[in-house]
Each structure stands twice: as C-alpha cells, then as structure tokens.
C-alpha cells in the first residue's frame, strides 16, 4: 500500500512531463524546491535542529555552480557535485557554531550566518555580479549530448533525476542506525547522551549532509536557469523552506516533496491571479492546514487513508 | 577492595547554595549500595555530577581507577557508568523496541552506521526484544509508542535502556518512584537479579525496599554524607535517627 503510493507519486512526477508540457520550467522549479525542502527535513524533521538560514547552503551551491560555469567549466554533473561538496563543507565548518548553545541561540546563529553570506555575495560583485546577478552562466549539454533548451525539457528531467536520486539516498539514510539516532536526538537529546551517543557529532554529520543536499538544490537552480541572483541567499528562501515542510508534514521526506509542490504551484497560480496579494493566500492556507491538524498534507492523507 | 566508582571532595554550588558539599565516597566492585536522605538532600544532583549531566564545582569522579571528571556524559557511559533518571527521560515517539535497539546499537559501536539499514541489524533488534521480554513487555507493548504506555511500563523502560548498555556501574535514581507497590517490588527484583559484578547505587525512599536490597547504605543530608554503614548500623546511628527518624520508624528490624 505504502510502496504502491510511493511508486504512483514518482510516476506522476515523471508523467507531468507529458501532462503539462507548457509548464516544464515551473515543474523544474518544483523539483528544486522539493530537494531543498527534503534537505531541510533531514535537519528539522528528523534531527530536530531548527534553522532560519538554510538558504546559505542553497545559495553557496548556486554560486559555486554558476561561477564555475562563468569561469569556463560548464560540465553540469561535476559542477553539481563540487557545489554540493562546498555546501557540505560550509555546513561542517559552521555546525559547531550552530550547535553550541541552546536552541534559540542556534537559531540566531543560522540567521546571522545566512545574512553575512548574503552581504558578502553582495559586496563581492567582481565574482558574483552582486545585485545585478551572475551573468553569462553557460552550461554544457548533459552527458555531452542533451542541450538545456528553452522549453525546459532537459531542465525538468535533470532536476527530477537529481531529486529522485537524492531522495532515495536520504530515504535509505533515515532507515539506518544513524537515522534512528537522529530521531532519538530529536526526541530526547539528554537520554541519547545517557546511552553513550556523542550527540553533537551526530548532529554535525546531519548538518553537513543537509547542507550538501541544499547546495545541490541551489546548483540545480543555477544550472537550469543559467543565471544566479542574490535571491538564492535571501532570508525568504529559508523561511519558505520551513513553510513547505509545515505544509507538507515534517519528518517523513515525502511531506517535504508534497509541501514544496503545493507551495510552488500555489505561489505561481496566486501570483498570476493576484500579483500583489499572493502571500496573503499562502498565509491563509497555512493557517487552515494547521487548523486541520498536525502533520500537514501528509498527515491529512494518512488519516484519509485509514 | 578496589572501588568501581569513587568521588573525592565532590562539590556543586547553585549560586550561593551548595547542593552537594565535599562528598567523598566509594562504591566497591559489585556493590549493592543504597543512597538515602530526605527530599532536597542532593541525591539527584550527586547522580548528575557522577554521570556528567552537570559539571562539578570542585572535586573528582574516579571510575575504575580513571579520573573521568573532565569527560562528557557519553564518554563516561561508554566506560560503563550508566544511570537512570528520577524523571523519566524516554523517546516519546519511538517504541520501546526502537528505544532499546538504539541503546544496544550504541553499545555495540554501531550507533552511527549509515551504510546498512536498521532491518539488517537483526542481532541488535533480537537482543533488544529479548531484554524487553525479560522485563515482561508484551509484543504489543514493545512496539507501541512509548508515550502511550502506562506509567509503570515507562519506568521499566528507563531501566531497560540502562541494562541494554551492560553497565559496570549502575546509578538508579528512584526507579520505583510513583509505581504502584506491587510493581515497585518487581522493579527492584529485576535490579537485584543483575550479575554480581555490576556495582549498583540505588536511590530509594521506601525503606522496606532499601533494606531488602542494600548491603551498605550511605545517608546524605544537606548535600553532605551524614553516615555510611550496614543497614543495621545505619538504623542504630544516632545522627541518622535524629535527622531521619520519621521515615526510618517503619523499617523492619534488620
Ligand atoms: N539546577 C538546579 N538549580 C538550582 N538548584 C538546584 C538545581 N538542581 C537541584 N537544585 C537544588 O539542590 C537541592 C538538592 O536537589 P536534589 O539533588 O534534586 O535533591 P534530592 O534528589 O535529594 O531530592 C535542592 O534544594 C534543589 O532545589
Ligand atoms: Mg531526587
């Protein structure tokens, strides 16, 4: 039953390529947002570390992939991988700061680090293009054959493929002893220490993995849009990631995908209907979902399925 | 006799208040020792200092001859010093089976395995299931969410998590607190049935249970050791009788 639902979901995702041929660009955005939300779910939903600065890793990934391409290395897969590694490294370096004090202190540190990175990218215009954005990103064809096209066909397939692989890797990870340990830490960190677990080391690993996946998502955006703006590092991106998680449901990975899809599509539709007012409706939908019960869309589906 | 656990001048201040005051005591290997004292005497604070949940203001904790004063809690646990909590510290959303499996995996050094799924760790899961069965968890109880279990079962899970670590020194902070009388005896019998080479320090208010279990008793009052000795000696001890008479009165003659 659960397995069938999973297969159906991925088939639907792939099938949307033929179902909505005019919206391939938007759907690529959905897959990228989903990858970002899934990375956040590992940290927030499993390990219980809340962050307001995850855009830092998304943005770093985007700039690394973008700058590599501008400097003459436009091969997509290696660019993607380097961007993910850079973001994971930044995660590993900043994790000790984030995990130092209490929960609220950590939250402020994530916010502060993301703000610093945003301003640094703004100032380093010679490298990043600053407020004008990074121009001239040229990505070579996938596998040397499939050129990124105007209709977003290759962008769609590339983003969905990367999302699928990362999702399956994370799905595997959360079902290992390491994944169970993260759930244990979220449930009761004191008890985890009392059974001999180096809690901070586990959280640092989770933080680095989550940062790396967020970096991959950022790189996907840079490569498919062939442009990077400061927006990739903006606070609203971190906040929207959390919104997607809450909408879709925490701590189950699929909730992140559902939430990202719902948010991105709703954003698009509402922005077309009421360009000035779409945030109001997103807010209203969020309040309604919370009223409907815990667990977001996934929780709702589970209750309907029973 | 060589001590399994020893403290030297262990002290903890909270602001101007001294909760644990220059405590030097030792727990011999294989000890069955009780720590008693009125509420607020500093018993839980002492356990927090021993386990590393709180840093000491002064003094040392020596585990099997090694000074562990500077070690964080998880490293003391890995050296065999395990505690339970007076106020249950459990994983509300996990089942007892998952919780105990976590402890077994960690003890076996597999707590961070990220390359092999949990379901392929059969040995650890079987060990966890066997331990829970020994502590009279039914299959349904072992796989239910922990926060849905009755209170007595949750207290038993506290102990199961400690036993899963195969401790050398076990600190039990009021394991039977709040458990109905019939079940509390069961809790203590489980503890008493542990292998003889485990040193146990039991904090308990019920004097019947203390006298059934303990071969030695340490009395703590106002953060300091007031007396230490055999159960019979403690019962006759004038200072103990004075500080603690009301609660000692119904203790059986030993
Ligand atoms: N974290 C803390 N901050 C301030 N005072 C504390 C703290 N923990 C314990 N105390 C105080 O230390 C004293 C001893 O408490 P505790 O160790 O819990 O006693 P017991 O376990 O013997 O009942 C009490 O007066 C308590 O209020
Ligand atoms: Mg106490």
Coordinates of C-alpha atoms and ligand atoms in Angstrom, one line a residue:
Chain A
X1 CA 0.0 0.0 0.0
X2 CA 2.7 2.5 1.1
X3 CA 5.0 1.2 -1.5
X4 CA 2.3 1.5 -4.2
X5 CA 1.6 5.1 -3.2
X6 CA 5.3 5.9 -3.5
X7 CA 5.6 4.4 -7.0
X8 CA 2.5 6.2 -8.0
X9 CA 3.9 9.5 -6.7
X10 CA 7.1 9.2 -8.7
X11 CA 5.2 8.0 -11.8
X12 CA 3.0 11.1 -11.5
X13 CA 6.1 13.3 -11.2
X14 CA 7.6 11.8 -14.3
X15 CA 4.2 11.8 -16.1
X16 CA 3.8 15.5 -15.6
X17 CA 6.4 15.8 -18.3
X18 CA 3.7 14.8 -20.9
X19 CA 0.7 16.0 -18.9
X20 CA 1.9 19.6 -18.6
X21 CA 4.3 20.3 -21.5
X22 CA 3.7 24.0 -21.2
X23 CA 4.9 24.1 -17.6
X24 CA 8.1 22.2 -17.7
X25 CA 10.0 25.3 -16.4
X26 CA 7.7 25.7 -13.4
X27 CA 7.9 21.9 -12.7
X28 CA 11.7 22.1 -12.7
X29 CA 11.3 24.8 -10.0
X30 CA 9.1 22.3 -8.1
X31 CA 11.7 19.6 -8.1
X32 CA 14.4 22.1 -7.0
X33 CA 12.2 23.4 -4.2
X34 CA 11.4 19.8 -3.2
X35 CA 15.1 18.9 -3.0
X36 CA 15.7 22.0 -0.8
X37 CA 12.8 21.1 1.4
X38 CA 13.9 17.5 1.7
X39 CA 17.4 18.6 2.8
X40 CA 15.7 20.8 5.4
X41 CA 13.5 17.8 6.6
X42 CA 16.6 15.8 7.5
X43 CA 17.7 18.5 9.8
X44 CA 14.4 19.8 11.2
X45 CA 12.1 16.9 10.9
X46 CA 14.5 14.1 11.8
X47 CA 17.3 15.6 13.9
X48 CA 15.1 18.4 15.4
X49 CA 17.5 21.2 14.6
X50 CA 15.6 24.3 13.5
X51 CA 17.3 26.7 11.2
X52 CA 16.4 30.1 9.7
X53 CA 19.4 30.2 7.5
X54 CA 19.4 27.2 5.2
X55 CA 19.4 29.4 2.1
X56 CA 23.1 30.0 2.9
X57 CA 23.8 26.5 1.6
X58 CA 21.4 26.7 -1.3
X59 CA 23.0 30.0 -2.3
X60 CA 26.5 28.8 -1.9
X61 CA 25.7 25.8 -4.1
X62 CA 24.1 28.1 -6.7
X63 CA 27.1 30.4 -6.8
X64 CA 29.7 27.7 -6.9
X65 CA 28.0 26.0 -9.9
X66 CA 27.3 29.4 -11.5
X67 CA 30.8 30.8 -11.1
X68 CA 32.4 27.5 -12.3
X69 CA 30.4 27.8 -15.5
X70 CA 31.3 31.5 -15.9
X71 CA 34.9 30.7 -15.4
X72 CA 34.7 28.2 -18.2
X73 CA 33.8 24.9 -16.6
X74 CA 30.1 24.3 -17.6
X75 CA 30.0 20.5 -17.2
X76 CA 26.8 20.0 -15.2
X77 CA 27.4 16.9 -13.1
X78 CA 30.9 17.8 -11.9
X79 CA 29.7 21.3 -11.2
X80 CA 26.8 20.0 -9.3
X81 CA 29.0 17.7 -7.3
X82 CA 31.5 20.4 -6.4
X83 CA 28.7 22.7 -5.4
X84 CA 27.3 20.1 -3.1
X85 CA 30.7 19.4 -1.6
X86 CA 31.3 23.1 -1.0
X87 CA 28.0 23.5 0.8
X88 CA 28.6 20.4 2.9
X89 CA 32.0 21.8 3.9
X90 CA 30.4 25.1 4.9
X91 CA 27.9 23.1 6.9
X92 CA 30.6 21.2 8.6
X93 CA 32.5 24.4 9.4
X94 CA 29.5 26.3 10.8
X95 CA 27.8 23.4 12.6
X96 CA 29.9 23.8 15.8
X97 CA 28.7 27.4 16.0
X98 CA 25.1 26.5 15.4
X99 CA 25.1 23.5 17.8
X100 CA 27.0 25.3 20.6
X101 CA 24.4 27.0 22.8
X102 CA 20.7 26.5 23.3
X103 CA 18.1 26.0 20.6
X104 CA 17.2 29.7 20.3
X105 CA 20.9 30.7 20.2
X106 CA 21.5 28.2 17.4
X107 CA 18.5 29.6 15.5
X108 CA 20.0 33.1 15.7
X109 CA 23.4 31.8 14.6
X110 CA 21.8 30.3 11.4
X111 CA 20.1 33.5 10.7
X112 CA 23.3 35.6 11.3
X113 CA 25.5 33.3 9.1
X114 CA 23.0 33.5 6.2
X115 CA 22.8 37.3 6.5
X116 CA 26.6 37.5 6.5
X117 CA 26.8 35.3 3.4
X118 CA 24.2 37.4 1.6
X119 CA 26.1 40.6 2.3
X120 CA 29.4 39.0 1.3
X121 CA 28.0 37.9 -2.0
X122 CA 26.6 41.4 -2.5
X123 CA 29.9 43.0 -1.9
X124 CA 32.0 40.6 -3.9
X125 CA 30.5 41.8 -7.2
X126 CA 33.6 41.0 -9.1
X127 CA 32.9 37.4 -8.5
X128 CA 29.2 37.1 -8.1
X129 CA 27.9 40.0 -10.1
X130 CA 26.5 41.5 -6.9
X131 CA 23.0 42.9 -7.1
X132 CA 22.9 42.6 -10.9
X133 CA 23.3 38.8 -10.6
X134 CA 25.7 36.5 -12.2
X135 CA 25.6 36.8 -16.0
X136 CA 27.0 34.5 -18.6
X137 CA 26.4 31.2 -17.0
X138 CA 26.8 28.6 -19.8
X139 CA 26.1 25.0 -19.0
X140 CA 27.3 22.4 -21.4
X141 CA 25.0 19.7 -22.6
X142 CA 24.1 16.8 -20.3
X143 CA 26.3 13.8 -21.0
X144 CA 27.8 15.9 -23.7
X145 CA 24.6 15.4 -25.8
X146 CA 21.4 17.0 -24.3
X147 CA 21.4 20.7 -24.6
X148 CA 19.4 22.7 -22.0
X149 CA 16.5 24.0 -24.1
X150 CA 14.2 26.9 -24.0
X151 CA 11.1 24.8 -23.1
X152 CA 12.8 23.4 -20.0
X153 CA 12.6 19.8 -21.2
X154 CA 16.2 18.9 -20.2
X155 CA 15.9 21.1 -17.1
X156 CA 12.8 19.2 -16.0
X157 CA 14.4 15.8 -16.5
X158 CA 17.8 16.8 -15.0
X159 CA 16.2 18.3 -11.8
X160 CA 13.7 15.4 -11.4
X161 CA 16.5 12.9 -11.8
X162 CA 18.8 14.6 -9.2
X163 CA 15.8 14.9 -6.8
X164 CA 14.9 11.2 -7.2
X165 CA 18.5 10.1 -6.6
X166 CA 19.0 12.4 -3.5
X167 CA 15.6 11.5 -2.2
X168 CA 16.3 7.8 -2.4
X169 CA 19.7 8.2 -0.7
X170 CA 18.1 10.2 2.1
X171 CA 15.3 7.7 2.4
X172 CA 17.9 5.0 2.8
X173 CA 19.9 7.1 5.3
X174 CA 16.9 7.7 7.7
X175 CA 16.3 4.0 7.8
X176 CA 19.8 3.2 9.1
X177 CA 21.0 3.2 12.8
X178 CA 22.3 6.8 12.1
X179 CA 18.8 7.8 11.0
X180 CA 17.2 6.3 14.1
X181 CA 19.8 8.1 16.2
X182 CA 18.7 11.4 14.7
X183 CA 15.1 10.7 15.7
X184 CA 16.3 9.7 19.1
X185 CA 18.2 13.1 19.5
X186 CA 15.1 15.0 18.4
X187 CA 13.0 13.0 20.9
X188 CA 15.4 13.3 23.9
X189 CA 19.0 14.5 23.5
X190 CA 19.7 14.0 27.2
X191 CA 18.8 10.4 27.0
X192 CA 20.8 9.9 23.8
X193 CA 23.9 11.1 25.7
X194 CA 22.9 8.8 28.6
X195 CA 23.1 5.8 26.3
X196 CA 26.5 6.9 25.2
X197 CA 25.8 8.7 22.0
X198 CA 28.1 11.6 21.0
X199 CA 25.1 13.8 20.2
X200 CA 27.0 16.8 18.8
X201 CA 29.0 14.6 16.4
X202 CA 25.8 13.0 15.1
X203 CA 24.1 16.4 14.6
X204 CA 27.2 17.8 12.9
X205 CA 27.1 14.9 10.4
X206 CA 23.4 15.5 9.8
X207 CA 24.0 19.2 9.4
X208 CA 26.7 18.7 6.8
X209 CA 24.6 16.2 4.8
X210 CA 21.6 18.5 4.9
X211 CA 23.8 21.5 3.8
X212 CA 25.3 19.4 1.0
X213 CA 21.9 18.5 -0.4
X214 CA 20.7 22.1 -0.1
X215 CA 23.8 23.0 -2.1
X216 CA 22.9 20.5 -4.8
X217 CA 19.4 22.1 -5.0
X218 CA 21.0 25.6 -5.4
X219 CA 23.3 24.3 -8.1
X220 CA 20.4 22.8 -9.9
X221 CA 18.7 26.2 -10.0
X222 CA 21.9 28.0 -11.2
X223 CA 22.4 25.4 -14.0
X224 CA 18.8 25.2 -15.2
X225 CA 18.2 28.9 -15.0
X226 CA 21.7 29.7 -16.3
X227 CA 21.7 32.7 -14.0
X228 CA 22.2 33.4 -10.3
X229 CA 20.8 36.3 -8.4
X230 CA 21.3 37.3 -4.7
X231 CA 17.8 36.0 -4.2
X232 CA 19.3 32.5 -3.8
X233 CA 20.7 33.6 -0.4
X234 CA 17.7 35.6 0.7
X235 CA 16.0 35.1 4.1
X236 CA 12.6 34.4 2.5
X237 CA 14.1 31.3 0.8
X238 CA 15.0 29.8 4.3
X239 CA 11.6 30.7 5.6
X240 CA 9.7 29.3 2.6
X241 CA 11.6 26.0 3.0
X242 CA 10.2 25.8 6.5
X243 CA 6.7 26.7 5.3
X244 CA 6.9 23.9 2.7
X245 CA 7.8 21.5 5.4
X246 CA 5.0 22.6 7.7
X247 CA 2.5 22.5 4.8
X248 CA 3.6 19.0 3.7
X249 CA 4.4 17.4 7.0
X250 CA 7.6 17.1 9.0
X251 CA 9.9 14.1 9.4
X252 CA 8.7 11.8 6.6
X253 CA 10.6 13.2 3.5
X254 CA 7.5 12.8 1.3
X255 CA 5.9 15.6 3.2
X256 CA 8.7 17.9 2.0
X257 CA 8.0 17.0 -1.6
X258 CA 4.3 17.4 -1.3
X259 CA 4.7 20.7 0.5
X260 CA 7.2 22.0 -2.0
X261 CA 4.9 21.1 -4.9
X262 CA 1.9 22.7 -3.2
X263 CA 3.7 25.8 -2.2
X264 CA 5.4 26.4 -5.6
X265 CA 2.3 25.7 -7.7
X266 CA 0.1 27.8 -5.3
X267 CA 2.7 30.6 -5.4
X268 CA 2.6 30.5 -9.2
X269 CA -1.2 30.4 -9.6
X270 CA -1.8 33.0 -6.9
X271 CA 0.8 35.4 -8.3
X272 CA -0.9 35.2 -11.6
X273 CA -4.3 35.9 -10.2
X274 CA -3.4 38.4 -7.5
X275 CA 0.1 39.6 -8.0
X276 CA 0.1 41.9 -5.0
X277 CA -1.7 39.7 -2.7
X278 CA -0.5 36.1 -3.1
X279 CA 1.3 36.0 0.2
X280 CA -2.0 36.6 2.0
X281 CA -3.5 33.4 0.5
X282 CA -0.4 31.4 1.2
X283 CA -0.7 32.5 4.8
X284 CA -4.4 31.7 4.9
X285 CA -3.7 28.2 3.5
X286 CA -1.1 27.7 6.1
X287 CA -3.3 28.7 9.0
X288 CA -6.0 26.4 7.6
X289 CA -3.6 23.4 7.4
X290 CA -2.5 23.9 10.9
X291 CA -6.2 24.1 12.0
X292 CA -6.9 20.9 10.1
X293 CA -4.4 19.0 12.3
X294 CA -0.8 18.2 12.8
X295 CA 1.3 16.5 10.2
X296 CA 0.4 18.8 7.2
X297 CA -0.8 17.4 3.9
X298 CA 0.9 14.0 4.6
X299 CA -0.9 13.7 7.9
X300 CA -4.1 14.5 6.2
X301 CA -3.6 11.9 3.6
X302 CA -2.7 9.3 6.2
X303 CA -5.9 10.0 8.1
X304 CA -7.9 9.8 4.9
X305 CA -6.2 6.5 4.0
X306 CA -7.2 4.9 7.3
Chain B
X1 CA 38.8 -3.8 47.8
X2 CA 39.2 -1.7 44.7
X3 CA 36.4 0.8 44.1
X4 CA 34.3 0.6 40.9
X5 CA 33.4 4.3 41.5
X6 CA 34.9 6.8 43.8
X7 CA 34.5 10.5 44.5
X8 CA 36.9 12.9 46.1
X9 CA 35.6 16.1 47.6
X10 CA 32.8 16.3 45.1
X11 CA 31.0 19.7 45.4
X12 CA 28.4 21.6 43.4
X13 CA 27.1 25.1 44.1
X14 CA 24.0 26.6 42.6
X15 CA 24.6 30.3 43.0
X16 CA 25.3 30.7 46.7
X17 CA 23.6 27.4 47.6
X18 CA 25.7 24.2 48.0
X19 CA 23.7 21.2 46.8
X20 CA 26.5 18.7 47.1
X21 CA 29.1 19.5 49.7
X22 CA 32.5 17.9 49.7
X23 CA 31.3 14.3 49.2
X24 CA 33.9 11.6 49.2
X25 CA 32.5 8.1 49.0
X26 CA 33.3 4.9 47.1
X27 CA 31.3 2.2 45.5
X28 CA 33.1 -1.2 45.6
X29 CA 33.0 -3.5 42.7
X30 CA 29.8 -5.5 42.7
X31 CA 28.3 -3.3 45.4
X32 CA 24.6 -3.3 46.3
X33 CA 24.5 0.1 47.9
X34 CA 21.7 2.5 48.7
X35 CA 21.8 6.2 48.9
X36 CA 19.1 7.7 51.1
X37 CA 18.3 11.1 52.5
X38 CA 15.4 13.5 52.8
X39 CA 14.0 15.3 49.8
X40 CA 16.4 18.0 48.7
X41 CA 19.4 16.3 50.3
X42 CA 21.2 16.5 46.9
X43 CA 20.9 12.8 45.8
X44 CA 19.9 13.6 42.2
X45 CA 22.5 16.4 42.0
X46 CA 25.1 13.8 43.1
X47 CA 24.0 11.4 40.3
X48 CA 24.1 14.3 37.9
X49 CA 27.7 15.0 38.9
X50 CA 28.7 11.3 38.8
X51 CA 27.2 10.8 35.3
X52 CA 28.4 14.1 33.9
X53 CA 25.0 15.6 33.3
X54 CA 26.2 18.5 35.4
X55 CA 29.8 19.8 35.8
X56 CA 31.1 19.7 39.4
X57 CA 32.2 22.9 41.1
X58 CA 35.1 21.0 42.7
X59 CA 36.3 17.5 43.3
X60 CA 36.8 14.4 41.2
X61 CA 34.9 11.4 39.9
X62 CA 37.1 8.3 39.5
X63 CA 35.7 5.4 37.6
X64 CA 37.6 2.1 37.9
X65 CA 40.8 4.0 38.8
X66 CA 40.4 6.5 35.9
X67 CA 39.7 10.2 36.6
X68 CA 36.6 10.9 34.5
X69 CA 35.8 14.3 36.0
X70 CA 36.5 16.1 32.7
X71 CA 34.7 13.6 30.4
X72 CA 31.3 14.4 29.0
X73 CA 28.4 12.1 29.8
X74 CA 28.6 9.9 26.7
X75 CA 32.2 9.0 27.3
X76 CA 31.5 8.0 30.9
X77 CA 28.7 5.9 29.6
X78 CA 31.0 4.2 27.1
X79 CA 33.3 3.4 30.0
X80 CA 30.4 1.6 31.8
X81 CA 29.0 4.3 34.1
X82 CA 25.2 4.2 33.4
X83 CA 22.3 6.0 35.1
X84 CA 18.6 6.1 35.1
X85 CA 16.5 9.3 35.7
X86 CA 14.2 10.1 38.6
X87 CA 12.0 11.9 36.0
X88 CA 11.8 9.5 33.0
X89 CA 13.8 10.6 30.0
X90 CA 12.4 8.5 27.2
X91 CA 11.8 8.8 23.4
X92 CA 8.1 9.6 23.4
X93 CA 7.6 8.9 19.7
X94 CA 9.6 5.8 19.4
X95 CA 8.5 2.3 20.6
X96 CA 10.3 0.6 23.5
X97 CA 11.8 -1.8 20.9
X98 CA 13.2 1.0 18.9
X99 CA 14.5 2.8 22.0
X100 CA 16.3 -0.2 23.4
X101 CA 17.6 -1.1 19.9
X102 CA 19.2 2.4 19.9
X103 CA 20.9 1.6 23.2
X104 CA 22.1 -1.8 22.0
X105 CA 23.4 -0.4 18.7
X106 CA 25.3 2.4 20.5
X107 CA 26.8 -0.1 23.0
X108 CA 27.9 -2.3 20.1
X109 CA 29.6 0.6 18.4
X110 CA 27.1 0.6 15.6
X111 CA 25.2 3.8 16.5
X112 CA 26.5 5.8 13.6
X113 CA 26.2 3.1 10.8
X114 CA 24.8 4.9 7.8
X115 CA 25.5 2.3 5.1
X116 CA 23.4 -0.6 6.3
X117 CA 19.7 -0.3 7.1
X118 CA 18.3 -0.9 10.5
X119 CA 16.3 -4.0 9.4
X120 CA 19.6 -5.7 8.5
X121 CA 20.8 -5.3 12.2
X122 CA 18.8 -8.4 13.3
X123 CA 21.1 -9.4 16.2
X124 CA 20.8 -6.0 17.9
X125 CA 17.0 -6.0 17.4
X126 CA 16.7 -9.5 18.8
X127 CA 18.8 -8.6 21.8
X128 CA 16.5 -5.6 22.5
X129 CA 13.4 -7.7 22.1
X130 CA 14.7 -10.4 24.4
X131 CA 15.6 -7.8 27.1
X132 CA 12.1 -6.3 26.9
X133 CA 10.5 -9.8 27.1
X134 CA 12.6 -10.5 30.2
X135 CA 11.2 -7.3 31.7
X136 CA 7.7 -8.5 30.9
X137 CA 6.9 -6.3 28.0
X138 CA 4.3 -8.0 25.7
X139 CA 4.9 -7.8 22.0
X140 CA 2.2 -5.2 21.7
X141 CA 3.8 -3.1 24.5
X142 CA 7.2 -3.4 23.0
X143 CA 6.1 -2.0 19.6
X144 CA 3.6 0.7 20.8
X145 CA 4.6 4.3 21.0
X146 CA 6.3 4.9 24.3
X147 CA 4.1 7.9 25.3
X148 CA 1.0 5.6 25.1
X149 CA 2.3 3.1 27.7
X150 CA 1.2 3.1 31.3
X151 CA 3.4 4.7 33.8
X152 CA 4.8 1.5 35.3
X153 CA 5.9 0.3 31.9
X154 CA 7.6 3.6 31.2
X155 CA 9.6 3.3 34.5
X156 CA 10.6 -0.3 33.4
X157 CA 11.8 1.1 30.1
X158 CA 14.0 3.5 32.0
X159 CA 15.7 0.5 33.5
X160 CA 15.7 -1.5 30.2
X161 CA 17.6 1.4 28.5
X162 CA 20.2 1.2 31.2
X163 CA 20.5 -2.6 31.2
X164 CA 20.9 -2.7 27.4
X165 CA 24.2 -0.9 27.9
X166 CA 25.6 -3.7 30.1
X167 CA 26.9 -1.3 32.7
X168 CA 29.7 -1.9 35.2
X169 CA 28.3 0.8 37.5
X170 CA 24.6 1.4 37.6
X171 CA 23.1 4.5 39.3
X172 CA 19.4 4.2 39.8
X173 CA 17.6 7.4 40.8
X174 CA 14.3 6.4 42.4
X175 CA 13.5 3.8 39.8
X176 CA 10.2 2.8 41.5
X177 CA 9.0 6.3 42.3
X178 CA 5.3 6.6 41.6
X179 CA 5.0 2.9 40.7
X180 CA 2.2 1.0 42.5
X181 CA 3.6 -1.1 45.4
X182 CA 3.2 -4.5 43.8
X183 CA 5.0 -3.4 40.7
X184 CA 7.8 -1.5 42.5
X185 CA 8.9 -4.7 44.1
X186 CA 9.1 -6.2 40.6
X187 CA 11.3 -3.3 39.5
X188 CA 13.7 -3.8 42.4
X189 CA 13.8 -7.6 41.9
X190 CA 14.8 -7.0 38.3
X191 CA 17.6 -4.8 39.5
X192 CA 18.7 -7.2 42.3
X193 CA 18.9 -10.0 39.8
X194 CA 21.6 -8.3 37.8
X195 CA 25.0 -10.0 37.5
X196 CA 27.1 -9.7 40.7
X197 CA 29.9 -7.9 39.0
X198 CA 27.7 -4.8 38.4
X199 CA 28.1 -2.2 41.1
X200 CA 24.7 -0.7 41.9
X201 CA 23.9 2.5 43.7
X202 CA 20.2 2.8 44.4
X203 CA 18.3 5.9 45.5
X204 CA 15.0 4.9 47.1
X205 CA 12.6 6.3 49.6
X206 CA 10.8 3.1 50.5
X207 CA 12.8 1.7 53.4
X208 CA 11.4 -1.8 53.0
X209 CA 12.8 -1.9 49.5
X210 CA 16.1 -0.3 50.7
X211 CA 16.6 -2.9 53.4
X212 CA 15.6 -5.8 51.1
X213 CA 18.2 -4.7 48.5
X214 CA 21.1 -2.9 50.1
X215 CA 24.2 -4.4 51.8
X216 CA 25.5 -0.9 52.5
X217 CA 23.7 2.4 53.0
X218 CA 25.0 5.9 52.5
X219 CA 23.0 8.7 54.1
X220 CA 23.1 12.1 52.6
X221 CA 21.7 15.2 54.3
X222 CA 22.1 18.9 53.3
X223 CA 24.4 17.8 50.5
X224 CA 26.9 16.0 52.8
X225 CA 27.5 12.4 53.8
X226 CA 25.9 12.0 57.2
X227 CA 26.6 8.4 57.8
X228 CA 27.6 5.2 56.0
X229 CA 27.4 1.6 57.0
X230 CA 25.5 -1.6 57.1
X231 CA 21.7 -1.5 57.2
X232 CA 21.7 -2.5 60.9
X233 CA 24.4 0.1 61.7
X234 CA 22.5 2.8 59.9
X235 CA 19.3 2.0 61.8
X236 CA 21.1 2.4 65.1
X237 CA 23.1 5.5 64.1
X238 CA 22.0 8.3 66.4
X239 CA 22.5 11.2 63.9
X240 CA 20.6 9.3 61.3
X241 CA 17.7 8.6 63.7
X242 CA 17.7 12.3 64.6
X243 CA 17.7 13.6 61.1
X244 CA 15.6 11.0 59.6
X245 CA 13.6 9.3 62.3
X246 CA 10.1 9.7 60.9
X247 CA 10.9 7.8 57.7
X248 CA 13.0 5.2 59.5
X249 CA 10.4 4.3 62.1
X250 CA 8.6 1.7 60.0
X251 CA 11.7 0.0 58.7
X252 CA 11.9 -3.7 59.7
X253 CA 14.5 -4.6 62.3
X254 CA 17.5 -6.0 60.5
Ligands
LIG1 N1 19.6 23.0 38.5 C1 19.4 23.5 39.8 N2 19.5 24.8 40.0 C2 19.3 25.3 41.3 N3 19.1 24.5 42.4 C3 19.0 23.2 42.2 C4 19.2 22.6 40.9 N4 19.1 21.2 41.0 C5 18.9 21.0 42.3 N5 18.8 22.1 43.0 C6 18.6 22.2 44.4 O1 19.6 21.4 45.1 C7 19.0 20.7 46.2 C8 19.1 19.2 46.0 O2 18.2 18.8 45.0 P1 18.2 17.3 44.5 O3 19.6 16.9 44.2 O4 17.2 17.1 43.5 O5 17.7 16.5 45.8 P2 17.2 15.1 46.1 O6 17.3 14.3 44.8 O7 18.0 14.5 47.2 O8 15.7 15.2 46.4 C9 17.5 21.2 46.2 O9 17.4 22.2 47.2 C10 17.3 21.7 44.8 O10 16.3 22.8 44.9
LIG2 MG1 16.0 13.3 43.6

